[in-house]
CSV table of C-alpha atoms in Angstrom, one decimal:
chain,number,residue,atom,x,y,z
A,135,MET,CA,-66.5,-9.1,-29.4
A,136,ALA,CA,-67.3,-7.0,-26.4
A,137,ALA,CA,-67.0,-10.0,-24.2
A,138,ASP,CA,-63.4,-10.6,-25.5
A,139,ALA,CA,-62.3,-7.3,-24.0
A,140,GLY,CA,-62.6,-8.7,-20.5
A,141,VAL,CA,-60.7,-11.9,-21.3
A,142,PRO,CA,-57.5,-12.1,-19.4
A,143,GLY,CA,-54.6,-11.9,-21.8
A,144,PRO,CA,-51.8,-14.5,-22.0
A,145,GLY,CA,-48.7,-14.0,-19.9
A,146,GLY,CA,-50.3,-12.2,-17.0
A,147,GLY,CA,-48.6,-14.6,-14.6
A,148,SER,CA,-45.4,-14.0,-16.4
A,149,ARG,CA,-45.7,-10.2,-15.9
A,150,LEU,CA,-46.3,-10.8,-12.2
A,151,ALA,CA,-43.2,-13.0,-12.1
A,152,LEU,CA,-41.3,-10.2,-13.8
A,153,ARG,CA,-42.5,-7.7,-11.3
A,154,PHE,CA,-41.6,-10.0,-8.5
A,155,ALA,CA,-38.1,-10.5,-10.1
A,156,ALA,CA,-37.7,-6.8,-10.6
A,157,ALA,CA,-38.5,-6.1,-6.9
A,158,SER,CA,-36.1,-8.8,-5.8
A,159,VAL,CA,-33.4,-7.5,-8.0
A,160,MET,CA,-33.7,-4.0,-6.7
A,161,LEU,CA,-33.6,-5.3,-3.1
A,162,ALA,CA,-30.6,-7.6,-3.9
A,163,ALA,CA,-28.9,-4.6,-5.6
A,164,ALA,CA,-29.4,-2.4,-2.6
A,165,ILE,CA,-28.2,-5.1,-0.2
A,166,THR,CA,-25.2,-5.9,-2.4
A,167,ALA,CA,-24.3,-2.2,-2.7
A,168,VAL,CA,-24.4,-1.7,1.0
A,169,LEU,CA,-22.5,-4.9,1.9
A,170,GLY,CA,-20.1,-4.5,-1.0
A,171,ALA,CA,-19.2,-1.0,-0.1
A,172,ALA,CA,-18.6,-2.0,3.5
A,173,ALA,CA,-16.6,-5.1,2.4
A,174,TYR,CA,-14.6,-2.9,-0.1
A,175,GLN,CA,-13.7,-0.3,2.5
A,176,LEU,CA,-12.6,-3.0,5.0
A,177,ALA,CA,-10.6,-4.9,2.4
A,178,HIS,CA,-9.1,-1.7,1.1
A,179,ARG,CA,-8.0,-0.6,4.6
A,180,GLN,CA,-6.6,-4.0,5.4
A,181,LEU,CA,-4.6,-4.1,2.1
A,182,ALA,CA,-3.4,-0.5,2.6
A,183,ALA,CA,-2.3,-1.3,6.2
A,184,THR,CA,-0.4,-4.4,4.9
A,185,HIS,CA,1.1,-2.4,2.1
A,186,ASP,CA,2.2,0.3,4.5
A,187,ALA,CA,3.6,-2.2,7.0
A,188,GLN,CA,5.7,-3.8,4.2
A,189,LEU,CA,7.0,-0.4,3.1
A,190,ARG,CA,8.0,0.4,6.7
A,191,ALA,CA,9.7,-3.0,7.0
A,192,ASP,CA,11.6,-2.3,3.8
A,193,ALA,CA,12.6,1.2,4.9
A,194,THR,CA,13.9,-0.2,8.3
A,195,LEU,CA,15.9,-2.8,6.5
A,196,PHE,CA,17.5,-0.2,4.2
A,197,ALA,CA,18.2,2.0,7.1
A,198,GLU,CA,19.9,-0.8,9.1
A,199,HIS,CA,21.9,-1.8,6.0
A,200,LEU,CA,23.2,1.8,5.7
A,201,GLU,CA,24.0,2.0,9.4
A,202,GLY,CA,26.1,-1.2,9.0
A,203,ILE,CA,28.1,0.6,6.3
A,204,LEU,CA,28.5,4.1,7.7
A,205,ASP,CA,29.1,3.3,11.4
A,206,PRO,CA,32.2,1.2,10.6
A,207,ILE,CA,33.6,4.1,8.4
A,208,SER,CA,33.2,6.7,11.2
A,209,GLY,CA,34.5,4.1,13.7
A,210,THR,CA,37.5,3.4,11.6
A,211,MET,CA,38.3,7.1,11.3
A,212,ALA,CA,38.0,7.5,15.1
A,213,ALA,CA,40.3,4.6,15.7
A,214,LEU,CA,42.8,6.0,13.2
A,215,ALA,CA,42.8,9.3,15.0
A,216,GLN,CA,44.2,7.5,18.0
A,217,ASN,CA,46.6,5.3,16.1
A,218,SER,CA,50.3,5.5,17.2
A,219,MET,CA,51.5,5.8,13.5
A,220,ILE,CA,49.3,8.9,13.1
A,221,ALA,CA,50.7,10.3,16.4
A,222,THR,CA,54.3,9.6,15.1
A,223,ALA,CA,53.6,11.4,11.8
A,224,LEU,CA,52.4,14.5,13.6
A,225,VAL,CA,56.0,15.0,14.9
A,226,ASP,CA,57.9,13.3,12.1
A,227,SER,CA,56.3,14.6,9.0
A,228,ALA,CA,59.5,14.3,7.1
A,229,GLY,CA,59.1,10.6,6.8
A,230,LYS,CA,55.5,10.6,5.6
A,231,GLU,CA,56.4,9.3,2.2
A,232,THR,CA,58.0,6.3,3.8
A,233,TYR,CA,55.1,5.0,6.0
A,234,ILE,CA,52.2,7.4,6.5
A,235,ILE,CA,51.1,7.6,2.8
A,236,PRO,CA,51.1,3.8,2.3
A,237,PHE,CA,49.4,3.5,5.6
A,238,LEU,CA,46.5,5.8,4.6
A,239,GLN,CA,46.3,4.2,1.2
A,240,GLY,CA,45.2,1.0,3.0
A,241,PHE,CA,41.9,2.8,3.8
A,242,ARG,CA,40.9,3.8,0.3
A,243,GLN,CA,37.8,1.7,0.7
A,244,ILE,CA,35.9,0.7,3.8
A,245,ASN,CA,33.0,-1.8,3.6
A,246,GLY,CA,33.3,-1.5,-0.2
A,247,VAL,CA,32.7,2.2,-0.2
A,248,PRO,CA,35.4,4.6,-1.5
A,249,VAL,CA,36.6,7.0,1.2
A,250,SER,CA,38.9,10.0,0.6
A,251,VAL,CA,41.0,10.8,3.7
A,252,ALA,CA,43.3,13.7,4.4
A,253,PHE,CA,45.6,13.8,7.4
A,254,THR,CA,46.2,17.4,8.7
A,255,ASP,CA,48.1,19.1,11.4
A,256,PHE,CA,46.7,21.3,14.2
A,257,GLU,CA,46.2,24.2,11.7
A,258,GLY,CA,44.3,22.0,9.2
A,259,ALA,CA,47.2,22.0,6.8
A,260,PRO,CA,47.3,18.6,4.9
A,261,ILE,CA,50.2,16.3,5.8
A,262,ALA,CA,49.2,13.3,3.6
A,263,THR,CA,46.1,11.8,1.8
A,264,ASN,CA,45.1,8.3,0.8
A,265,GLY,CA,45.1,9.4,-2.8
A,266,VAL,CA,41.4,8.9,-3.6
A,267,ALA,CA,40.7,12.6,-4.3
A,268,PRO,CA,42.4,15.9,-3.8
A,269,VAL,CA,41.3,18.0,-0.8
A,270,PRO,CA,38.9,20.8,-1.9
A,271,PRO,CA,40.1,24.2,-0.7
A,272,GLY,CA,36.8,24.9,1.1
A,273,ASP,CA,37.3,21.7,3.2
A,274,ILE,CA,40.4,23.2,4.9
A,275,ALA,CA,38.6,26.3,5.9
A,276,TRP,CA,35.7,24.2,7.2
A,277,LEU,CA,38.0,21.9,9.1
A,278,ARG,CA,39.7,24.9,10.8
A,279,GLU,CA,36.2,26.0,12.0
A,280,VAL,CA,35.5,22.5,13.3
A,281,MET,CA,38.8,22.4,15.2
A,282,GLU,CA,37.9,25.8,16.7
A,283,GLY,CA,34.5,24.4,17.8
A,284,ARG,CA,32.5,26.7,15.5
A,285,ARG,CA,31.0,24.0,13.4
A,286,PRO,CA,29.8,20.5,13.9
A,287,PRO,CA,32.3,17.8,12.8
A,288,ALA,CA,30.1,16.4,10.0
A,289,ASP,CA,27.8,17.7,7.2
A,290,VAL,CA,26.6,16.9,3.7
A,291,VAL,CA,28.1,18.9,0.9
A,292,ALA,CA,28.4,18.8,-2.9
A,293,GLY,CA,31.2,16.6,-4.1
A,294,PRO,CA,33.7,17.3,-7.0
A,295,ASP,CA,31.3,15.6,-9.5
A,296,GLY,CA,28.3,17.6,-8.3
A,297,ARG,CA,26.9,14.8,-6.2
A,298,ARG,CA,26.5,14.9,-2.5
A,299,ASP,CA,29.2,13.7,-0.1
A,300,ILE,CA,29.3,13.2,3.7
A,301,ARG,CA,32.1,15.4,4.9
A,302,ALA,CA,33.4,14.6,8.4
A,303,ALA,CA,36.4,15.1,10.7
A,304,ALA,CA,37.9,12.8,13.3
A,305,LEU,CA,39.9,15.2,15.6
A,306,ILE,CA,43.2,14.0,17.1
A,307,ILE,CA,43.0,14.9,20.7
A,308,TYR,CA,45.3,13.4,23.4
A,309,SER,CA,44.8,13.4,27.1
A,310,ARG,CA,47.7,15.8,27.7
A,311,THR,CA,46.1,18.5,25.5
A,312,ARG,CA,42.7,20.1,25.3
A,313,THR,CA,42.9,21.3,21.7
A,314,PRO,CA,43.2,19.1,18.6
A,315,GLU,CA,46.7,18.2,17.6
A,316,GLY,CA,45.5,17.4,14.1
A,317,ALA,CA,42.6,15.8,12.2
A,318,LEU,CA,41.5,13.2,9.8
A,319,LEU,CA,39.3,14.9,7.2
A,320,TYR,CA,37.3,12.3,5.2
A,321,ARG,CA,34.6,12.3,2.6
A,322,VAL,CA,32.1,9.5,1.7
A,323,PRO,CA,30.2,9.9,-1.6
A,324,LEU,CA,26.5,9.2,-1.1
A,325,SER,CA,26.2,7.9,-4.6
A,326,ALA,CA,28.5,5.0,-3.6
A,327,LEU,CA,26.1,3.7,-1.0
A,328,PRO,CA,24.0,0.7,-2.1
A,329,LEU,CA,20.5,2.2,-2.2
A,330,GLY,CA,18.9,0.6,-5.2
A,331,ASP,CA,16.2,2.1,-7.3
A,332,ARG,CA,13.6,2.3,-4.6
A,333,ALA,CA,15.5,4.1,-1.9
A,334,THR,CA,16.7,7.7,-1.6
A,335,LEU,CA,19.0,9.0,1.2
A,336,LEU,CA,17.9,12.4,2.7
A,337,HIS,CA,19.5,14.6,5.3
A,338,GLY,CA,18.4,17.3,7.6
A,339,ALA,CA,15.3,19.1,6.3
A,340,GLU,CA,15.8,17.8,2.8
A,341,GLY,CA,12.6,16.6,1.3
A,342,ALA,CA,10.5,17.8,4.3
A,343,GLY,CA,8.5,20.2,2.1
A,344,GLY,CA,7.5,17.5,-0.4
A,345,ALA,CA,4.1,15.9,0.2
A,346,VAL,CA,4.6,12.3,-0.5
A,347,PRO,CA,1.7,9.9,-0.1
A,348,GLU,CA,2.3,7.5,2.8
A,349,ALA,CA,1.0,4.6,0.7
A,350,ASP,CA,3.7,5.2,-1.9
A,351,SER,CA,6.8,5.8,0.2
A,352,VAL,CA,8.0,5.6,3.8
A,353,GLU,CA,11.0,7.1,5.6
A,354,ALA,CA,13.2,5.6,8.3
A,355,ALA,CA,15.8,7.5,10.2
A,356,LEU,CA,19.4,6.2,10.5
A,357,GLU,CA,20.6,5.9,14.0
A,358,LEU,CA,24.4,6.5,13.5
A,359,ASP,CA,27.3,6.9,15.8
A,360,PRO,CA,29.1,10.3,16.2
A,361,PRO,CA,29.9,12.4,14.4
A,362,LEU,CA,27.4,11.3,11.7
A,363,ASP,CA,24.5,11.2,14.2
A,364,GLY,CA,23.9,15.0,13.7
A,365,LEU,CA,23.3,14.8,10.0
A,366,GLY,CA,19.7,13.7,10.3
A,367,LEU,CA,20.1,11.0,7.6
A,368,ARG,CA,17.0,9.1,6.7
A,369,VAL,CA,16.1,6.8,3.9
A,370,ARG,CA,13.0,7.1,1.9
A,371,VAL,CA,11.7,3.9,0.3
A,372,GLY,CA,9.1,3.8,-2.5
A,373,ALA,CA,6.7,1.0,-3.3
A,374,ARG,CA,7.8,-1.8,-5.6
A,375,GLN,CA,6.7,-1.2,-9.2
A,376,ASP,CA,5.4,-4.7,-9.5
A,377,ALA,CA,3.6,-4.6,-6.1
A,378,GLY,CA,-0.1,-5.4,-6.5
A,379,GLY,CA,-1.9,-2.6,-4.8
A,380,PRO,CA,-5.6,-2.3,-3.9
A,381,GLY,CA,-6.5,-0.9,-7.3
A,382,TRP,CA,-7.8,-4.2,-8.5
A,383,MET,CA,-10.3,-4.5,-5.8
A,384,LEU,CA,-13.0,-2.1,-7.1
A,385,PRO,CA,-13.4,-3.9,-10.5
A,386,ALA,CA,-13.5,-7.2,-8.6
A,387,PHE,CA,-16.2,-6.0,-6.2
A,388,LEU,CA,-18.2,-4.5,-9.1
A,389,ALA,CA,-17.9,-7.7,-11.1
A,390,GLY,CA,-19.0,-9.7,-8.0
A,391,GLY,CA,-21.9,-7.4,-7.4
A,392,LEU,CA,-23.1,-7.7,-10.9
A,393,LEU,CA,-22.9,-11.4,-10.7
A,394,VAL,CA,-24.9,-11.4,-7.5
A,395,VAL,CA,-27.6,-9.2,-9.1
A,396,ALA,CA,-27.7,-11.4,-12.2
A,397,LEU,CA,-28.1,-14.6,-10.1
A,398,ALA,CA,-30.8,-12.8,-8.0
A,399,ALA,CA,-32.7,-11.8,-11.2
A,400,ALA,CA,-32.6,-15.4,-12.5
A,401,LEU,CA,-33.5,-17.0,-9.3
A,402,SER,CA,-36.2,-14.5,-8.5
A,403,TYR,CA,-37.8,-14.9,-11.9
A,404,ALA,CA,-37.7,-18.7,-11.6
A,405,MET,CA,-39.3,-18.5,-8.1
A,406,GLY,CA,-41.8,-15.9,-9.3
A,407,ARG,CA,-42.8,-18.3,-12.1
A,408,TYR,CA,-43.2,-21.1,-9.6
A,409,LEU,CA,-45.2,-19.0,-7.1
A,410,THR,CA,-47.5,-17.7,-9.8
A,411,ARG,CA,-48.2,-21.1,-11.3
A,412,SER,CA,-51.5,-21.5,-9.6
A,413,LEU,CA,-52.5,-17.9,-10.6
A,414,ARG,CA,-51.6,-18.7,-14.2
A,415,GLU,CA,-53.8,-21.8,-14.1
A,416,LEU,CA,-56.7,-19.9,-12.6
A,417,GLU,CA,-56.2,-17.1,-15.2
A,418,THR,CA,-56.3,-19.7,-18.0
A,419,LEU,CA,-59.5,-21.3,-16.6
A,420,ALA,CA,-61.2,-17.9,-16.2
A,421,GLY,CA,-60.4,-17.1,-19.8
A,422,THR,CA,-61.9,-20.4,-20.9
A,423,VAL,CA,-65.1,-19.7,-19.0
A,424,ILE,CA,-65.4,-16.2,-20.4
A,425,ARG,CA,-64.9,-17.4,-24.0
A,426,LYS,CA,-66.8,-20.7,-23.9
A,427,GLY,CA,-69.2,-20.4,-21.0
A,428,LEU,CA,-69.4,-22.8,-18.1
A,429,VAL,CA,-67.2,-25.8,-18.4
A,430,ASP,CA,-66.7,-28.9,-16.3
A,431,SER,CA,-63.0,-28.1,-15.6
A,432,ARG,CA,-62.1,-26.8,-12.2
A,433,ALA,CA,-59.0,-25.1,-10.8
A,434,ARG,CA,-56.4,-27.2,-9.1
A,435,VAL,CA,-56.3,-26.5,-5.4
A,436,ALA,CA,-52.9,-26.7,-3.7
A,437,GLY,CA,-53.4,-28.4,-0.3
A,438,ARG,CA,-56.5,-30.3,0.7
A,439,ASP,CA,-57.2,-28.9,4.1
A,440,ALA,CA,-57.7,-25.4,5.3
A,441,ALA,CA,-54.5,-25.3,7.2
A,442,GLY,CA,-52.4,-26.5,4.2
A,443,ARG,CA,-53.8,-24.0,1.6
A,444,ASP,CA,-52.0,-20.9,0.8
A,445,GLU,CA,-53.6,-17.7,-0.7
A,446,ALA,CA,-53.6,-19.1,-4.2
A,447,GLY,CA,-55.1,-22.4,-3.0
A,448,ARG,CA,-57.9,-20.6,-1.1
A,449,LEU,CA,-58.5,-18.4,-4.2
A,450,ALA,CA,-58.8,-21.5,-6.4
A,451,ALA,CA,-61.2,-23.2,-4.0
A,452,ALA,CA,-63.4,-20.1,-3.9
A,453,PHE,CA,-63.3,-19.9,-7.7
A,454,ASN,CA,-64.3,-23.6,-7.9
A,455,VAL,CA,-67.2,-22.9,-5.5
A,456,MET,CA,-68.3,-20.0,-7.7
A,457,LEU,CA,-68.2,-22.2,-10.8
A,458,ASP,CA,-70.2,-24.9,-9.0
A,459,ARG,CA,-72.9,-22.5,-7.9
A,460,LEU,CA,-73.1,-21.0,-11.4
A,461,SER,CA,-73.4,-24.4,-12.9
A,462,GLU,CA,-76.2,-25.3,-10.4
A,463,ALA,CA,-78.0,-22.0,-11.2
A,464,ASP,CA,-77.6,-22.7,-14.9
A,465,ALA,CA,-79.0,-26.2,-14.5
A,466,GLU,CA,-82.0,-24.9,-12.6
A,467,LEU,CA,-82.7,-22.3,-15.3
A,468,ARG,CA,-82.5,-25.0,-18.0
A,469,ALA,CA,-84.9,-27.2,-16.0
C-alpha cells in the first residue's frame, strides 16, 4: 500500500491543461480589457462627435428656417414705412377708414405668422391698426422712447396671453426731416414660430446660466436683419428622443469581451489537452510500472531525430532509456 502512495493519480495532465487554460484566459482577459477599453473610448468619441455634428446641423437648419421667416417680416415693415399710402395717411388721417385700415389688414399674416401692426403719428399716438390685437398701453410709451432714440427699436416682451412677443418699430423718416414722422409698431408672437418639440428660441442672456450638456443640446445664433439683429436670438435644439446614442456600446463591448474570454478558455483548454497528451501517456506508463513492475511497454516518442523532438519527446526517450537499463539490470540479477 505504501507503494501506491507514489502512484501518479489520474487526471494529472488534465490539471496541467486546466492551469494552461487558466493562464491563457487571464492573459486573454487582460489583453481584451486593454484593447476593449481603448476601442470603447475611440468608438465613444467618434459616436459622440457624430452625434454633436448632427445636432449642430439641426440647430443651423432651424436657425436658417427662422431667419427665413423673421427677416421678411422686418423687411416688409421697413418697406411699409416708406410706402406712399402710409405717407398720405400721415397728413390725411381723416380718410383712414376708407383706405389705410383695409391696407393694413392685408398684413395680418406674413409668411404664415400673425403680426399685429399699429400705425402711429410722430408722437406715437395710434392712427390705425391691422385689427389683430389692441395696442398695449406700455407699447406707446416704449415707442416714444424709441422715436427719441433712448431705446433700441426691438426687444422681447410678454404678450397679452403671457407668452413672449417680439416687439419692434419701423420708423417713418423721410429725407427732408431728421426726426421720425411716425412709426409702424408691430408684434410677432414667438409661440407662432414653427419650432417643433426639439427647438427653443432664446434671446439675449436668456438661458445662459443653465448648464446644458453639449451632447444633449446645441445652440445656433440667428443672423437677422435690423432691427431684429440686436435681440440676440438663438435657437437651442435638443437631441431626438429616438436617436440611438452611445449608451448601447458598453454592454456590446462587455458581451464581446466575455465571448472572447470564453473562446480563449475553450481553445486554451483544448490546446492544453493536446500539448499535454505525451505527458499524460508518460504518466500512465509510469503508474503502470509502479503498480506492476517492469513491463515491455515503452513511451511513444514524438519525432524520431534529435532535431524533431520537443521537450516531451526528449523526456519520453529518456524515460524509455531508463526502462531499458532497468530491464537489463533486472535480467542480469535474475541470471
